[in-house]
Tab-separated table of C-alpha atoms in Angstrom:
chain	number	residue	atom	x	y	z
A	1	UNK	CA	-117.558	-114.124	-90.329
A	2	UNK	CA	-116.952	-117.783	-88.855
A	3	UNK	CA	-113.004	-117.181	-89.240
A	4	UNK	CA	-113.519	-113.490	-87.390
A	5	UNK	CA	-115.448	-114.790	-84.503
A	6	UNK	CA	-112.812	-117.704	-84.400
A	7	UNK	CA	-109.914	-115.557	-84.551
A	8	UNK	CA	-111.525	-113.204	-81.770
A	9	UNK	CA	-112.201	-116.172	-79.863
A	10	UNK	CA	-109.083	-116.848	-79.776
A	11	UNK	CA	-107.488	-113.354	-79.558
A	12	UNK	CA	-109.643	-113.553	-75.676
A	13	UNK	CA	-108.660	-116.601	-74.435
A	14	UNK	CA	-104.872	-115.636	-75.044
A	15	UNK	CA	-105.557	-112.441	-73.428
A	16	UNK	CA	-107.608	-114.174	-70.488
A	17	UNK	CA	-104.345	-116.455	-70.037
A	18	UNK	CA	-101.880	-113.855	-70.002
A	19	UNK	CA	-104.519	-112.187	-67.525
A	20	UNK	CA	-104.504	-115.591	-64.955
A	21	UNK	CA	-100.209	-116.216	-65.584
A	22	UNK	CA	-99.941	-112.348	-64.204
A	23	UNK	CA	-102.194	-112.835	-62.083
A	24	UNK	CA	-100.755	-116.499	-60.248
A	25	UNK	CA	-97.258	-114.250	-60.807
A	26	UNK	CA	-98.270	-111.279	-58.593
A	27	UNK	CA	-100.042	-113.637	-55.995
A	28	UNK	CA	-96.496	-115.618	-55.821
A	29	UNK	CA	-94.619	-112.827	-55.896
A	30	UNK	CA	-96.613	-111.329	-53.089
A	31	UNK	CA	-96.600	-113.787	-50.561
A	32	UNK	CA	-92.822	-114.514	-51.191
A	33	UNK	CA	-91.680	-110.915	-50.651
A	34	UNK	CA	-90.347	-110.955	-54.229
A	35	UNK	CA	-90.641	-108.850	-57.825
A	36	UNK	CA	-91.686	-105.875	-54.955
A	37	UNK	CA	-91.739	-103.214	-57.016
A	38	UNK	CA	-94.117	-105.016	-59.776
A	39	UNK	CA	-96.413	-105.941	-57.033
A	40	UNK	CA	-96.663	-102.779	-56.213
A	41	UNK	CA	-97.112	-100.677	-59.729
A	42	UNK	CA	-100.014	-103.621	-59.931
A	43	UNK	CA	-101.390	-102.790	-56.432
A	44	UNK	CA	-102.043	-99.105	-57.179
A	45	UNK	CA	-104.648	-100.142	-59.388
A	46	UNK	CA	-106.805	-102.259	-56.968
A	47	UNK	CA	-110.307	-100.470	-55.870
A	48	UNK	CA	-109.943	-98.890	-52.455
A	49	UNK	CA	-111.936	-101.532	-50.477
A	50	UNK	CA	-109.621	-103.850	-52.545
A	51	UNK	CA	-106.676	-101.982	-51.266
A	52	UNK	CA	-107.681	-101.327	-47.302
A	53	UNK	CA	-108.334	-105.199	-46.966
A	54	UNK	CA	-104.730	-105.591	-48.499
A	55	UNK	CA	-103.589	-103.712	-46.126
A	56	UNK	CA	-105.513	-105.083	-42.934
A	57	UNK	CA	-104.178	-108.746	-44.287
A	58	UNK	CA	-100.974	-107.985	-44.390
A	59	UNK	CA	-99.730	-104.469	-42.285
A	60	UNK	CA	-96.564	-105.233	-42.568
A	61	UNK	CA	-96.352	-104.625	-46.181
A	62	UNK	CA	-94.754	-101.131	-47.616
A	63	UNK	CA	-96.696	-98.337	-48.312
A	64	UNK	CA	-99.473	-99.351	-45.912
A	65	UNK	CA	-100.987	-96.350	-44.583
A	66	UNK	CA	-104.203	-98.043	-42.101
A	67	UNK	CA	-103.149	-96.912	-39.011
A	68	UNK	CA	-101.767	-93.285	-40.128
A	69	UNK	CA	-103.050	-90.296	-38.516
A	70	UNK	CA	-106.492	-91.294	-36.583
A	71	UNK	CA	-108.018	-88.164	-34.941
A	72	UNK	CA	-108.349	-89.665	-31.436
A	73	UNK	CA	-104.970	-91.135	-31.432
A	74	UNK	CA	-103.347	-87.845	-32.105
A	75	UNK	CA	-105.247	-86.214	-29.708
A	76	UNK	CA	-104.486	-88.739	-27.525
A	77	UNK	CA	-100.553	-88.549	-28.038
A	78	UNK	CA	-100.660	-84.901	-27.716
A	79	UNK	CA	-102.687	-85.318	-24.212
A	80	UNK	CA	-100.223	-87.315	-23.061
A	81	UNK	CA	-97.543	-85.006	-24.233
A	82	UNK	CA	-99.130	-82.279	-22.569
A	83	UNK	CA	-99.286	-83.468	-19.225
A	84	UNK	CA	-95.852	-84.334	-19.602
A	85	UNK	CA	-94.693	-81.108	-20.161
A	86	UNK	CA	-93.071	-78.827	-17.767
A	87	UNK	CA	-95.147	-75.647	-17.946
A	88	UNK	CA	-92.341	-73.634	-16.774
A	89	UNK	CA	-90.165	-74.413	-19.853
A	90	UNK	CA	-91.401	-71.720	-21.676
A	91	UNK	CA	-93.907	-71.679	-24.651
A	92	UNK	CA	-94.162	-74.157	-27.767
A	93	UNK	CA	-95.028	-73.741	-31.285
A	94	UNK	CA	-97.720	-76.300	-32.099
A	95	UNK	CA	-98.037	-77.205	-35.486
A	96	UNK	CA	-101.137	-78.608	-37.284
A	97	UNK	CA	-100.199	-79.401	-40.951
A	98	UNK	CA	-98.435	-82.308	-42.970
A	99	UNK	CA	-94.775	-82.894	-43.914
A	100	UNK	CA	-94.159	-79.894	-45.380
A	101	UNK	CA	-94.976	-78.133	-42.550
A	102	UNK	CA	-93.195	-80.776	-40.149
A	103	UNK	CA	-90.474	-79.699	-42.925
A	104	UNK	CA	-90.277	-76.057	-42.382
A	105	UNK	CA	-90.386	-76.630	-38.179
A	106	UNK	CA	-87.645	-79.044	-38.321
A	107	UNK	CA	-85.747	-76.826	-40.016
A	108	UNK	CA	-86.545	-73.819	-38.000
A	109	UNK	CA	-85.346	-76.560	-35.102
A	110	UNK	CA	-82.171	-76.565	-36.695
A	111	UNK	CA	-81.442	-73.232	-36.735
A	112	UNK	CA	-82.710	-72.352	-33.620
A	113	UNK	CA	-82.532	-75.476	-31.197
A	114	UNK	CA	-83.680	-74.051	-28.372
A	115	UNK	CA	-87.184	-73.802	-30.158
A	116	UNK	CA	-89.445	-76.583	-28.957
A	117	UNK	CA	-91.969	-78.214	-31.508
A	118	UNK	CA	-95.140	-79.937	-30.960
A	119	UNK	CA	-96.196	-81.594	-34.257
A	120	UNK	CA	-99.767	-82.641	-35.111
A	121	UNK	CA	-99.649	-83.894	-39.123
A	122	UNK	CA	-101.481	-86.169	-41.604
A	123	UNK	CA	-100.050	-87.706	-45.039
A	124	UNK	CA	-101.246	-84.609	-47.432
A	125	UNK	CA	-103.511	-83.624	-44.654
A	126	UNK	CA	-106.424	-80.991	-46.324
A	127	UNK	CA	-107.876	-78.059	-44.590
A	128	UNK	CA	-110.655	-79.542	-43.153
A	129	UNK	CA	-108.263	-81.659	-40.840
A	130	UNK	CA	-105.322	-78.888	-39.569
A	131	UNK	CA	-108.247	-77.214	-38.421
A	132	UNK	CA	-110.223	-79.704	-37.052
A	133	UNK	CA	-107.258	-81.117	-34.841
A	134	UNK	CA	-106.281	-77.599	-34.338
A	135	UNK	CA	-110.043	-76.780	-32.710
A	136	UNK	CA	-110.188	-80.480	-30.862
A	137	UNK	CA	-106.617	-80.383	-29.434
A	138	UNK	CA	-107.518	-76.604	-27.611
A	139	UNK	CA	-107.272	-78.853	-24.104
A	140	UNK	CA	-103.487	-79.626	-25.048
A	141	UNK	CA	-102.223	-76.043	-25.193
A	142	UNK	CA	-100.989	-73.378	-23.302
A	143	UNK	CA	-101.050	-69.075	-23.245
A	144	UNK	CA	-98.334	-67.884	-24.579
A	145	UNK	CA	-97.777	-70.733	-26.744
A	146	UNK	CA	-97.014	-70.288	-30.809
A	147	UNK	CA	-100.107	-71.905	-33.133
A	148	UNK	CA	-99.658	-72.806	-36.514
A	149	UNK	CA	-102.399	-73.365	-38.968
A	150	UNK	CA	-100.782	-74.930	-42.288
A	151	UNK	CA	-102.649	-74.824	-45.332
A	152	UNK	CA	-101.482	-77.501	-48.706
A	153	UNK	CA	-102.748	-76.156	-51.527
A	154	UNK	CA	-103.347	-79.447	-53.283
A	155	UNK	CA	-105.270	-80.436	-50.271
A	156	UNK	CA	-108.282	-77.508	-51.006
A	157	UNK	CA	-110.657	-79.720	-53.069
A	158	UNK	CA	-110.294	-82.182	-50.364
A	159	UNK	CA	-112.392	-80.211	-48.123
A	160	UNK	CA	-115.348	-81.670	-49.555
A	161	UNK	CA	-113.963	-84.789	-48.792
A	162	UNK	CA	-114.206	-87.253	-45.643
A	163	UNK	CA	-111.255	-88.902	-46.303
A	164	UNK	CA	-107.974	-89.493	-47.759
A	165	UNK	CA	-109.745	-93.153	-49.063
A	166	UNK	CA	-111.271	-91.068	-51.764
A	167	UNK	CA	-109.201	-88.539	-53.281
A	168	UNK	CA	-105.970	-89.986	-53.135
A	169	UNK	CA	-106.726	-93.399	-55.056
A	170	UNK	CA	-102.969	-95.067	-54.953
A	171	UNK	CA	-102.528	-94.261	-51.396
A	172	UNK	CA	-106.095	-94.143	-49.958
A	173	UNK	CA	-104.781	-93.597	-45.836
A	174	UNK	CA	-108.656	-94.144	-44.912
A	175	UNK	CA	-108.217	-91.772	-41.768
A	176	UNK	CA	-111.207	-89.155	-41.814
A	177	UNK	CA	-111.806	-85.713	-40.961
A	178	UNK	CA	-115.181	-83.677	-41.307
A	179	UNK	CA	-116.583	-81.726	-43.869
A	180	UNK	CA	-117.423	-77.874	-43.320
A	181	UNK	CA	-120.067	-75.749	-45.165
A	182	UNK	CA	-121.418	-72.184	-44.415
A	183	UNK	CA	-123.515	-72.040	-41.690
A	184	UNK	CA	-127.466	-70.585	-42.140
A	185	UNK	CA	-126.480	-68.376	-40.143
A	186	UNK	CA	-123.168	-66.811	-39.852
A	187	UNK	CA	-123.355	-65.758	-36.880
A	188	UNK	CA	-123.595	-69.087	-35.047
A	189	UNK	CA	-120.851	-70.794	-33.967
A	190	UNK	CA	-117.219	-69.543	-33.184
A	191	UNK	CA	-116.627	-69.912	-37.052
A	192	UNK	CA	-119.567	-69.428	-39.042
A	193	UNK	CA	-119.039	-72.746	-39.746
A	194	UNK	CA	-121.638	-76.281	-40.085
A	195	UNK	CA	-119.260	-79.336	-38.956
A	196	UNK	CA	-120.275	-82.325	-40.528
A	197	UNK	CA	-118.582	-85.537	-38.915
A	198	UNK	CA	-117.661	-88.670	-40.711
A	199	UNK	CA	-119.920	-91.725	-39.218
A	200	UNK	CA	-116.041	-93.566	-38.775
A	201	UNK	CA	-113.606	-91.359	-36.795
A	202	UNK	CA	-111.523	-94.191	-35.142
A	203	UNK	CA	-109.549	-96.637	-36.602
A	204	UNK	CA	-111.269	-99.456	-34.476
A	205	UNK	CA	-114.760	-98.388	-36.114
A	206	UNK	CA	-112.975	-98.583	-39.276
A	207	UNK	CA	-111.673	-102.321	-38.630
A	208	UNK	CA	-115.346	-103.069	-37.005
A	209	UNK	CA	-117.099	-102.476	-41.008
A	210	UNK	CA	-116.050	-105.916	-41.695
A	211	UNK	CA	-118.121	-107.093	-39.341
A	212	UNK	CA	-121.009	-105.067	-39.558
A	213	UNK	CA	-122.650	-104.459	-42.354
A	214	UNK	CA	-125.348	-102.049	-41.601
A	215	UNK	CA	-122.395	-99.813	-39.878
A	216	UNK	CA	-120.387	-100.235	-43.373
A	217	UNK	CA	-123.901	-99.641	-45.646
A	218	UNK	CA	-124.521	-96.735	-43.365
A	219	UNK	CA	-120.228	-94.977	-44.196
A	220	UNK	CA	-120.904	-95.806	-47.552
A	221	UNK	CA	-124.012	-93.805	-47.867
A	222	UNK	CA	-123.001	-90.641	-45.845
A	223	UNK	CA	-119.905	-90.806	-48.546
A	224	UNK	CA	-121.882	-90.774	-51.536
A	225	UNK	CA	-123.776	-88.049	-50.084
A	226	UNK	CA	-121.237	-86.061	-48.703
A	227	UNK	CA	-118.160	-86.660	-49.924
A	228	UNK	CA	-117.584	-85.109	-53.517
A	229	UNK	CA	-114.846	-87.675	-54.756
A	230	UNK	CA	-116.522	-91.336	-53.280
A	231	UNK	CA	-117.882	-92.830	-56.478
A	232	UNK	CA	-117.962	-96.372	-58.661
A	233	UNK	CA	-114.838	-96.132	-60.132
A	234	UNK	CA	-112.979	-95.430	-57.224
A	235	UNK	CA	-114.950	-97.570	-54.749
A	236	UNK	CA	-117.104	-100.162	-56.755
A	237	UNK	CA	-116.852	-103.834	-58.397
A	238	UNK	CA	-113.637	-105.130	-55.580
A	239	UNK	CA	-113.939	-108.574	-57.421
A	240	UNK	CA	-112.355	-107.213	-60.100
A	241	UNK	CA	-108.802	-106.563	-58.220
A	242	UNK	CA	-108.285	-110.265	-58.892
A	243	UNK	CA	-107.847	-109.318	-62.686
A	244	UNK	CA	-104.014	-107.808	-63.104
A	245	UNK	CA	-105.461	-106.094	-66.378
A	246	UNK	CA	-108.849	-104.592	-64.907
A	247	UNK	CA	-106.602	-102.848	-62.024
A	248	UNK	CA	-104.476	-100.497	-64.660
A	249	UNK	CA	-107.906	-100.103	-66.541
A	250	UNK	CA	-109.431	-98.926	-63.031
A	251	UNK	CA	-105.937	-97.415	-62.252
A	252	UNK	CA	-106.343	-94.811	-65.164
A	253	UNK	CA	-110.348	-94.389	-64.995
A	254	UNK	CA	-109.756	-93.840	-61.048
A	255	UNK	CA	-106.726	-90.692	-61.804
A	256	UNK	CA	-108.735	-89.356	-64.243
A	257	UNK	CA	-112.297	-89.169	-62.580
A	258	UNK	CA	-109.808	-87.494	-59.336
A	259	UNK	CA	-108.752	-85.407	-61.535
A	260	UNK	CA	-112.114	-84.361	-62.914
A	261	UNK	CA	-113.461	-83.965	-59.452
A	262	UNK	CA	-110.719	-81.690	-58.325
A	263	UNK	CA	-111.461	-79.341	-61.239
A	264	UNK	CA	-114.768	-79.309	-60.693
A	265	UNK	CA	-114.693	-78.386	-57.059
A	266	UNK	CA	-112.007	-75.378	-57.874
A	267	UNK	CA	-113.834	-74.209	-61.196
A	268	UNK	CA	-117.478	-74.492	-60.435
A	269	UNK	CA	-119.850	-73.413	-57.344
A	270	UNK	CA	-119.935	-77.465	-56.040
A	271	UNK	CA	-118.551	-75.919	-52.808
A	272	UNK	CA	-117.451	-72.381	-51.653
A	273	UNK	CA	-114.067	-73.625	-50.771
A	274	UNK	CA	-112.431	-69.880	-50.613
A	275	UNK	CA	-115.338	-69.110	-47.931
A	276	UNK	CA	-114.785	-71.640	-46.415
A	277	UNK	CA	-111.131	-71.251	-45.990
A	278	UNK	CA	-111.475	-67.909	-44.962
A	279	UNK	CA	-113.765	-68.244	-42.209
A	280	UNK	CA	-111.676	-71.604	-40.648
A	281	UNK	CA	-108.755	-68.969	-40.681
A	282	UNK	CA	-110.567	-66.644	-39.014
A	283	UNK	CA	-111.972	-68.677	-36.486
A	284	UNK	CA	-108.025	-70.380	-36.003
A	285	UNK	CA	-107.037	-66.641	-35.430
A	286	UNK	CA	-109.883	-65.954	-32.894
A	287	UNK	CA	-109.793	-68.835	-31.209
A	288	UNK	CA	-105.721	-68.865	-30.748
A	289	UNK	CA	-106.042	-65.028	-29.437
A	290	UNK	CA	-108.674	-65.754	-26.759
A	291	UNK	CA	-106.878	-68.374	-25.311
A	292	UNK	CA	-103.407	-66.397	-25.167
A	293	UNK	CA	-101.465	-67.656	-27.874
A	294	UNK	CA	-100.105	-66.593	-31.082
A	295	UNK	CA	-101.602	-67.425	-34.296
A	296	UNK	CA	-99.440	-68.179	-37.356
A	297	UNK	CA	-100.734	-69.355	-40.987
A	298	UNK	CA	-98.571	-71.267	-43.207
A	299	UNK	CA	-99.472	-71.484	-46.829
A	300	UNK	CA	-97.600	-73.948	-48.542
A	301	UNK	CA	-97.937	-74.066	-52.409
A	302	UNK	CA	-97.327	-77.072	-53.984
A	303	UNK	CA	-95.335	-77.564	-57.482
A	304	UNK	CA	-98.802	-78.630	-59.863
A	305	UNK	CA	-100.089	-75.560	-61.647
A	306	UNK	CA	-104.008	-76.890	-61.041
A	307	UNK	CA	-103.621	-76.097	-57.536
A	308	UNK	CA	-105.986	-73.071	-56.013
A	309	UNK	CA	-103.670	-70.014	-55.394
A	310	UNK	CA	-103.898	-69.664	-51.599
A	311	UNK	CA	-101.907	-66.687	-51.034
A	312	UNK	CA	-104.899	-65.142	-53.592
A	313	UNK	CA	-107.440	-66.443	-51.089
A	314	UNK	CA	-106.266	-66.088	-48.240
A	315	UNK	CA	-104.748	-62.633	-48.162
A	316	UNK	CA	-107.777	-60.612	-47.024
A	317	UNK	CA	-108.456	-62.159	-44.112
A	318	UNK	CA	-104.922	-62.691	-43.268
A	319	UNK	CA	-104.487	-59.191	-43.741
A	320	UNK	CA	-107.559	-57.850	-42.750
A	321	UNK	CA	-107.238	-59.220	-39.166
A	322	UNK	CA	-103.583	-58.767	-39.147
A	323	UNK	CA	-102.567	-62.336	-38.917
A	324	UNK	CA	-99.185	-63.712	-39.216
A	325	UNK	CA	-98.645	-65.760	-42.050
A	326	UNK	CA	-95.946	-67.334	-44.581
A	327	UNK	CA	-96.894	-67.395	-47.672
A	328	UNK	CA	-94.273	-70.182	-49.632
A	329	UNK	CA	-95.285	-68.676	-52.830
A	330	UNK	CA	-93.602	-65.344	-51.642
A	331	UNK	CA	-90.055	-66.949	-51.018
A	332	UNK	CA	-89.922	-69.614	-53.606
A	333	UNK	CA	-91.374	-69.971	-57.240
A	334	UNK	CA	-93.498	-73.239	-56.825
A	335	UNK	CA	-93.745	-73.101	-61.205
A	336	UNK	CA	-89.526	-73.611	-60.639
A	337	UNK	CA	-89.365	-77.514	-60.547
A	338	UNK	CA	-85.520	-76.866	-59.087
A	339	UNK	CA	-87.005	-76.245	-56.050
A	340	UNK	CA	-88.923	-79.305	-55.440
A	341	UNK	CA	-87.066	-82.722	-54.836
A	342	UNK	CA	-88.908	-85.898	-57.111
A	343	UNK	CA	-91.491	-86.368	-54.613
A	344	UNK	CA	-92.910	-82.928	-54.400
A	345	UNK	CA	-91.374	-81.553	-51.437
A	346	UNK	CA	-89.282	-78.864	-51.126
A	347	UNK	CA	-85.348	-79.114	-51.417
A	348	UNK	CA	-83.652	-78.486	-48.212
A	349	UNK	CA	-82.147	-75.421	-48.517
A	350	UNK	CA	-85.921	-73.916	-49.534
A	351	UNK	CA	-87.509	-75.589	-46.122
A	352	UNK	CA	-84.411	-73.307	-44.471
A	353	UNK	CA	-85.254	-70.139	-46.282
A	354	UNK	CA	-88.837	-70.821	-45.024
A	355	UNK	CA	-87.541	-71.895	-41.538
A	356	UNK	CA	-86.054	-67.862	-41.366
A	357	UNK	CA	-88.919	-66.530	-42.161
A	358	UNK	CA	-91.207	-68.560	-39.857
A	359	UNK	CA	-88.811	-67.649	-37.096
A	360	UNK	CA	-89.318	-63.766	-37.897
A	361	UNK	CA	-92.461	-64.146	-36.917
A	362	UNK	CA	-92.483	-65.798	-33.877
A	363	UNK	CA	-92.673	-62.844	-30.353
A	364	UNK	CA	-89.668	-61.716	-30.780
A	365	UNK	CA	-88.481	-61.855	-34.302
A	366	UNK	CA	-86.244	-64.369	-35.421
A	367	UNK	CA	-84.609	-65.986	-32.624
C-alpha cells in the first residue's frame, strides 16, 4: 500500500509539473506573439469569464470577438447611414441575418450591381436577434424598400439564449439580444410576443461589470434564470483557466453540456421554439407591409444534421400569409458536404445559385 500511495504520489507531482512547464510555456508564448496556434487550441478551453477578460486585456489578439455586433452600435451605424442616404435613389434591400446571409446579398450584388444593400449581421446571429434589430431599426427604413428576415438554423436553440457568451463556448462574442416567449395573451402586442431584455445591452455596461459587482451579480442571475445554456461548466470556477490541463477537461465538459442543451431545447417542450418562430415571422411580415415595404424570409440550413428543419417550420406561415421566402434547403442539399467550404459556409457558386433566386423575388423578378 506504502509503495502505491508513493508511486501515486509521485505519478501527481509529475503530472502537476508538466501542468506548471505548459502552463509558464503558454504564458511566454502569449505575451511574445509566438507558438500562436497552440495558444490558441489552449485558449478555447478557458471558462467564458476567463475568456472575455482575455480578451478585454489584450483586444488586439485574434479571434477576439468583444466589440462584435452591439445592438445600439448597429442601430447607430444604420442611423447614420440612413440619413445619409439619398431618398431619391430608389429603394434598398435591408438585410438582418449573419454571414450567410451577407453571403447570398453580396452575391446577388454581383450579379446585379445596381442593387443596393444595407447589411445588419451578427457572428451566427439566432432568431431572437434578426428580429429584434429588424423591429428596433423600423426608424432607419423606407416604403418601398426590400426587408429581409434571415433565419440560421443552428441558431434556433439559441432563442432561449441571451447571448452568444453561452452557447457558443470557444467563441463566446458576449453581445446580447432578448429572449421571446408566448404572450398570455396572443392578442397583445404586434407579435403575440413577451420581449424579455438582457440587463447588459451595450458593450460599455458590459465593460462596467468589472467594476460593479451588484450590476455583474444581478447579469449573472437573470442568466441562470433565463438563459437555457448559462451554467457551471460553462461559466463557473475562472481560477481554474490558469491550469493548461483543467481548460481541455472544461473544453470537452463545456461542448458536450452545449450539446446536451441544444437537444434538449429541439426535442423536449423547454421552449416552443417553432411558435415562436412562427409568430416573429409573422409579425416581420406585418410589420414590413404596414410600413410599405417588401418582406422577404431567408432560411438558411446549415450542414449539421441536429439542426431543426426550418423549411418544416416555417412553411405554414410563410405560405399561409403568402410571404416571400428562400428556402436554402430547396436549392442545395445541406446533408451534401460538397457544398459547404471547411468552415460551414456555403461554396461560392451555391451563395450565386441562392443570389438568383433571391433576386426573383425582389418587385420585379430577377433584375
Amino acid at each position: 500500500m506504502k509503495k502505491t500511495l508513493s508511486m501515486l504520489g509521485l505519478v501527481l507531482l509529475f503530472l502537476l509539473a508538466l501542468d506548471t512547464g505548459v502552463g509558464l510555456v503558454l504564458t511566454w508564448a502569449g505575451r511574445s506573439g509566438h507558438l500562436g496556434g497552440l495558444v490558441r487550441y489552449f485558449d478555447y478551453g478557458r471558462s467564458v469569464p476567463g475568456k472575455l477578460a482575455e480578451w478585454e486585456a489584450r483586444p488586439g489578439r485574434p479571434g477576439n470577438l468583444y466589440d462584435v455586433a452591439w445592438r445600439d452600435a448597429l442601430l447607430a451605424r444604420s442611423a447614420a447611414g440612413f440619413a445619409a442616404e439619398d431618398p431619391a435613389a430608389g429603394p434598398v434591400i435591408r438585410s438582418y441575418g449573419m454571414s450567410f446571409v451577407n453571403h447570398v446579398t453580396d452575391a446577388a450584388q454581383a450579379q446585379d450591381p445596381a442593387l443596393v444593400v444595407d447589411a445588419h449581421a451578427g457572428p451566427g446571429a439566432p432568431p431572437n436577434f434578426t428580429y429584434s434589430l429588424f423591429r428596433d431599426d423600423r426608424a432607419n427604413r423606407r416604403a418601398g424598400d426590400v426587408v429581409v428576415l434571415g433565419i440560421l438554423s443552428s441558431g434556433v436553440p439559441a432563442m432561449a439564449a441571451l447571448s452568444n457568451r453561452t452557447w457558443v463556448f470557444e467563441q463566446p462574442a458576449p453581445f446580447t439580444y432578448p429572449v421571446f416567449r408566448p404572450a398570455p395573451d396572443p392578442a397583445s402586442g404586434e407579435d403575440g410576443l413577451a420581449r424579455i431584455e438582457p440587463l447588459v445591452a451595450t458593450e460599455a455596461q458590459q465593460r462596467a461589470l468589472a467594476q460593479d459587482p451588484g450590476a455583474a451579480r444581478a447579469w449573472r442571475d437573470q442568466l441562470a434564470q433565463q438563459d437555457a445554456f448559462y451554467g457551471a461548466t460553462t461559466f463557473g470556477a475562472p481560477w481554474l483557466d490558469i491550469s493548461p490541463f483543467a481548460r481541455l477537461v472544461r473544453r470537452a465538459l463545456a461542448l458536450r453540456h452545449v450539446a446536451r442543451v441544444e437537444e434538449d431545447l429541439l426535442e423536449g417542450d423547454a421552449y416552443p421554439y417553432a411558435e415562436v418562430l412562427g409568430r416573429m415571422i409573422s409579425g416581420f411580415a406585418r410589420m414590413a407591409r404596414a410600413d410599405g415595404q417588401v418582406p422577404v424570409v431567408m432560411l438558411i440550413q446549415t450542414g449539421d444534421r441536429r439542426d431543426a428543419d426550418l423549411l418544416a417550420i416555417a412553411r405554414p406561415v410563410l405560405e399561409r400569409e403568402a410571404i416571400p421566402y428562400l428556402a436554402t434547403a430547396t436549392l442545395a442539399d445541406p446533408r451534401d458536404t460538397n457544398n459547404f467550404v471547411p468552415d460551414g459556409h456555403y461554396r461560392p457558386e451555391v451563395d450565386a445559385a441562392f443570389a438568383r433566386a433571391f433576386r426573383g423575388l425582389l418587385p420585379g423578378g430577377t433584375r
